[in-house]
Short mmCIF file of N, CA and C in Angstrom, two decimals:
data_model
loop_
_atom_site.label_atom_id
_atom_site.label_comp_id
_atom_site.label_asym_id
_atom_site.label_seq_id
_atom_site.Cartn_x
_atom_site.Cartn_y
_atom_site.Cartn_z
N UNK A 1 58.73 49.19 55.31
CA UNK A 1 58.19 47.85 55.39
C UNK A 1 59.14 46.91 54.67
N UNK A 2 59.33 45.74 55.26
CA UNK A 2 60.22 44.75 54.69
C UNK A 2 59.58 44.01 53.53
N UNK A 3 60.36 43.14 52.96
CA UNK A 3 59.89 42.34 51.82
C UNK A 3 58.94 41.25 52.31
N UNK A 4 57.86 41.03 51.59
CA UNK A 4 56.91 39.97 51.91
C UNK A 4 57.42 38.68 51.27
N UNK A 5 57.54 37.64 52.10
CA UNK A 5 58.05 36.35 51.64
C UNK A 5 57.03 35.26 51.93
N UNK A 6 57.36 34.03 51.59
CA UNK A 6 56.49 32.89 51.90
C UNK A 6 56.34 32.67 53.41
N UNK A 7 57.31 33.16 54.18
CA UNK A 7 57.26 33.01 55.64
C UNK A 7 56.46 34.12 56.31
N UNK A 8 56.17 35.21 55.61
CA UNK A 8 55.43 36.34 56.19
C UNK A 8 54.03 35.89 56.61
N UNK A 9 53.56 36.46 57.72
CA UNK A 9 52.23 36.13 58.23
C UNK A 9 51.56 37.40 58.73
N UNK A 10 50.25 37.36 58.84
CA UNK A 10 49.48 38.45 59.43
C UNK A 10 48.89 37.93 60.73
N UNK A 11 49.17 38.63 61.81
CA UNK A 11 48.64 38.28 63.12
C UNK A 11 47.50 39.26 63.42
N UNK A 12 46.31 38.74 63.67
CA UNK A 12 45.14 39.56 63.96
C UNK A 12 45.00 39.69 65.48
N UNK A 13 44.87 40.93 65.95
CA UNK A 13 44.72 41.18 67.39
C UNK A 13 43.57 42.15 67.62
N UNK A 14 43.00 42.08 68.82
CA UNK A 14 41.96 43.03 69.24
C UNK A 14 42.64 44.17 69.98
N UNK A 15 42.37 45.39 69.54
CA UNK A 15 42.82 46.58 70.26
C UNK A 15 41.57 47.42 70.45
N UNK A 16 41.12 47.47 71.69
CA UNK A 16 39.87 48.16 71.96
C UNK A 16 38.74 47.43 71.28
N UNK A 17 37.98 48.14 70.48
CA UNK A 17 36.86 47.55 69.76
C UNK A 17 37.22 47.19 68.32
N UNK A 18 38.50 47.29 67.99
CA UNK A 18 38.94 47.04 66.61
C UNK A 18 39.80 45.80 66.51
N UNK A 19 39.70 45.13 65.40
CA UNK A 19 40.62 44.05 65.06
C UNK A 19 41.59 44.62 64.03
N UNK A 20 42.88 44.47 64.30
CA UNK A 20 43.87 44.95 63.35
C UNK A 20 44.87 43.83 63.08
N UNK A 21 45.54 43.94 61.95
CA UNK A 21 46.51 42.93 61.56
C UNK A 21 47.93 43.47 61.60
N UNK A 22 48.84 42.66 62.12
CA UNK A 22 50.26 42.97 62.11
C UNK A 22 50.94 42.07 61.11
N UNK A 23 51.65 42.65 60.15
CA UNK A 23 52.44 41.86 59.21
C UNK A 23 53.78 41.58 59.86
N UNK A 24 54.11 40.30 60.03
CA UNK A 24 55.37 39.90 60.65
C UNK A 24 56.19 39.10 59.66
N UNK A 25 57.51 39.08 59.87
CA UNK A 25 58.41 38.37 58.97
C UNK A 25 58.16 36.88 58.96
N UNK A 26 57.93 36.30 60.14
CA UNK A 26 57.64 34.87 60.23
C UNK A 26 57.07 34.54 61.59
N UNK A 27 56.47 33.38 61.70
CA UNK A 27 55.93 32.87 62.96
C UNK A 27 56.57 31.51 63.18
N UNK A 28 57.19 31.33 64.33
CA UNK A 28 57.86 30.06 64.59
C UNK A 28 56.94 29.07 65.29
N UNK A 29 55.94 29.59 66.03
CA UNK A 29 55.06 28.69 66.77
C UNK A 29 53.78 29.43 67.13
N UNK A 30 52.68 28.71 67.20
CA UNK A 30 51.41 29.26 67.66
C UNK A 30 51.02 28.47 68.90
N UNK A 31 50.66 29.18 69.97
CA UNK A 31 50.29 28.51 71.22
C UNK A 31 48.95 29.03 71.71
N UNK A 32 48.15 28.14 72.25
CA UNK A 32 46.90 28.53 72.91
C UNK A 32 47.17 28.54 74.40
N UNK A 33 46.92 29.69 75.01
CA UNK A 33 47.16 29.83 76.44
C UNK A 33 45.87 30.30 77.09
N UNK A 34 45.39 29.54 78.06
CA UNK A 34 44.17 29.88 78.78
C UNK A 34 44.40 31.12 79.63
N UNK A 35 43.36 31.91 79.83
CA UNK A 35 43.48 33.11 80.67
C UNK A 35 43.96 32.76 82.07
N UNK A 36 43.58 31.60 82.58
CA UNK A 36 44.00 31.21 83.93
C UNK A 36 45.50 30.92 84.00
N UNK A 37 46.15 30.74 82.84
CA UNK A 37 47.58 30.49 82.78
C UNK A 37 48.39 31.75 82.46
N UNK A 38 47.74 32.90 82.55
CA UNK A 38 48.42 34.18 82.29
C UNK A 38 48.51 34.96 83.59
N UNK A 39 49.74 35.35 83.93
CA UNK A 39 49.98 36.13 85.14
C UNK A 39 50.38 37.55 84.76
N UNK A 40 50.16 38.47 85.68
CA UNK A 40 50.60 39.86 85.47
C UNK A 40 52.11 39.89 85.36
N UNK A 41 52.64 40.87 84.64
CA UNK A 41 54.11 40.96 84.54
C UNK A 41 54.71 41.19 85.92
N UNK A 42 55.90 40.64 86.17
CA UNK A 42 56.53 40.87 87.47
C UNK A 42 56.83 42.35 87.68
N UNK A 43 56.90 42.77 88.93
CA UNK A 43 57.13 44.18 89.27
C UNK A 43 58.37 44.73 88.60
N UNK A 44 59.42 43.94 88.51
CA UNK A 44 60.66 44.43 87.90
C UNK A 44 60.41 44.82 86.44
N UNK A 45 59.47 44.14 85.77
CA UNK A 45 59.14 44.45 84.38
C UNK A 45 58.07 45.52 84.29
N UNK A 46 57.39 45.77 85.39
CA UNK A 46 56.28 46.73 85.36
C UNK A 46 56.74 48.16 85.59
N UNK A 47 58.00 48.36 85.91
CA UNK A 47 58.51 49.70 86.14
C UNK A 47 58.59 50.50 84.86
N UNK A 48 58.64 51.80 84.99
CA UNK A 48 58.77 52.72 83.85
C UNK A 48 57.69 52.45 82.81
N UNK A 49 58.10 52.46 81.53
CA UNK A 49 57.14 52.24 80.45
C UNK A 49 56.99 50.78 80.10
N UNK A 50 57.76 49.91 80.72
CA UNK A 50 57.70 48.48 80.37
C UNK A 50 56.32 47.88 80.64
N UNK A 51 55.60 48.44 81.62
CA UNK A 51 54.29 47.87 81.94
C UNK A 51 53.34 48.01 80.76
N UNK A 52 53.62 48.91 79.86
CA UNK A 52 52.76 49.08 78.69
C UNK A 52 53.18 48.17 77.55
N UNK A 53 54.36 47.60 77.64
CA UNK A 53 54.86 46.71 76.59
C UNK A 53 54.55 45.25 76.92
N UNK A 54 54.78 44.85 78.16
CA UNK A 54 54.54 43.47 78.57
C UNK A 54 53.15 43.37 79.18
N UNK A 55 52.28 42.62 78.52
CA UNK A 55 50.90 42.48 79.00
C UNK A 55 50.78 41.40 80.06
N UNK A 56 51.68 40.42 80.02
CA UNK A 56 51.62 39.33 80.99
C UNK A 56 52.62 38.25 80.67
N UNK A 57 52.66 37.25 81.53
CA UNK A 57 53.51 36.09 81.34
C UNK A 57 52.59 34.88 81.25
N UNK A 58 52.69 34.15 80.15
CA UNK A 58 51.85 32.98 79.95
C UNK A 58 52.62 31.70 80.18
N UNK A 59 51.96 30.74 80.82
CA UNK A 59 52.56 29.42 81.02
C UNK A 59 52.18 28.54 79.84
N UNK A 60 53.18 28.09 79.11
CA UNK A 60 52.95 27.23 77.95
C UNK A 60 53.46 25.83 78.27
N UNK A 61 53.22 24.89 77.35
CA UNK A 61 53.64 23.50 77.55
C UNK A 61 55.12 23.36 77.89
N UNK A 62 55.95 24.11 77.20
CA UNK A 62 57.39 23.93 77.34
C UNK A 62 58.07 25.11 78.01
N UNK A 63 57.37 25.84 78.85
CA UNK A 63 57.99 26.97 79.53
C UNK A 63 57.05 28.14 79.66
N UNK A 64 57.60 29.33 79.52
CA UNK A 64 56.77 30.52 79.63
C UNK A 64 56.92 31.38 78.39
N UNK A 65 55.93 32.23 78.19
CA UNK A 65 55.88 33.10 77.02
C UNK A 65 55.61 34.51 77.52
N UNK A 66 56.38 35.47 77.02
CA UNK A 66 56.13 36.87 77.35
C UNK A 66 55.09 37.40 76.37
N UNK A 67 54.00 37.92 76.89
CA UNK A 67 52.92 38.42 76.06
C UNK A 67 53.07 39.93 75.91
N UNK A 68 53.18 40.38 74.67
CA UNK A 68 53.33 41.81 74.40
C UNK A 68 51.96 42.47 74.27
N UNK A 69 51.89 43.71 74.68
CA UNK A 69 50.68 44.51 74.50
C UNK A 69 50.72 45.07 73.08
N UNK A 70 49.81 44.67 72.22
CA UNK A 70 49.87 45.07 70.81
C UNK A 70 49.93 46.58 70.61
N UNK A 71 49.18 47.33 71.42
CA UNK A 71 49.12 48.79 71.25
C UNK A 71 50.50 49.41 71.50
N UNK A 72 51.29 48.79 72.35
CA UNK A 72 52.60 49.34 72.72
C UNK A 72 53.61 49.30 71.58
N UNK A 73 53.42 48.42 70.63
CA UNK A 73 54.40 48.31 69.54
C UNK A 73 54.07 49.24 68.37
N UNK A 74 52.95 49.95 68.47
CA UNK A 74 52.58 50.87 67.41
C UNK A 74 53.33 52.19 67.55
N UNK A 75 53.66 52.81 66.44
CA UNK A 75 54.25 54.15 66.46
C UNK A 75 53.15 55.16 66.81
N UNK A 76 53.56 56.37 67.16
CA UNK A 76 52.57 57.42 67.46
C UNK A 76 51.68 57.69 66.25
N UNK A 77 52.26 57.67 65.06
CA UNK A 77 51.50 57.88 63.83
C UNK A 77 50.46 56.77 63.64
N UNK A 78 50.86 55.53 63.90
CA UNK A 78 49.93 54.41 63.77
C UNK A 78 48.81 54.50 64.81
N UNK A 79 49.16 54.94 66.02
CA UNK A 79 48.14 55.11 67.06
C UNK A 79 47.13 56.19 66.65
N UNK A 80 47.64 57.28 66.07
CA UNK A 80 46.76 58.35 65.60
C UNK A 80 45.81 57.84 64.51
N UNK A 81 46.34 57.06 63.58
CA UNK A 81 45.51 56.51 62.51
C UNK A 81 44.45 55.57 63.07
N UNK A 82 44.82 54.79 64.07
CA UNK A 82 43.86 53.88 64.69
C UNK A 82 42.75 54.67 65.38
N UNK A 83 43.10 55.77 66.04
CA UNK A 83 42.10 56.63 66.68
C UNK A 83 41.17 57.24 65.64
N UNK A 84 41.72 57.66 64.48
CA UNK A 84 40.89 58.21 63.41
C UNK A 84 39.90 57.18 62.90
N UNK A 85 40.32 55.93 62.80
CA UNK A 85 39.44 54.87 62.33
C UNK A 85 38.29 54.64 63.31
N UNK A 86 38.54 54.88 64.60
CA UNK A 86 37.53 54.66 65.63
C UNK A 86 36.53 55.80 65.71
N UNK A 87 36.89 56.96 65.17
CA UNK A 87 36.01 58.14 65.27
C UNK A 87 34.84 58.06 64.31
#
């Protein structure tokens, strides 16, 4: 784990029935994107394991945003711990 600084933030996400927090180095912008403005990832990105990493493409005020699937960025150990918490 990296050093916690004044720029560090915790991002809360829903994974299944659980809310978990991701500690990130910094956040440059926060955007609200309506579900109607989120499209499925393009087929070229949906190949192989990428479909589990990219959850969708969101249309924002100044362009588009790639939405990551939170579960995909967890290590296998973290996924196991999350499953234990759910049991």
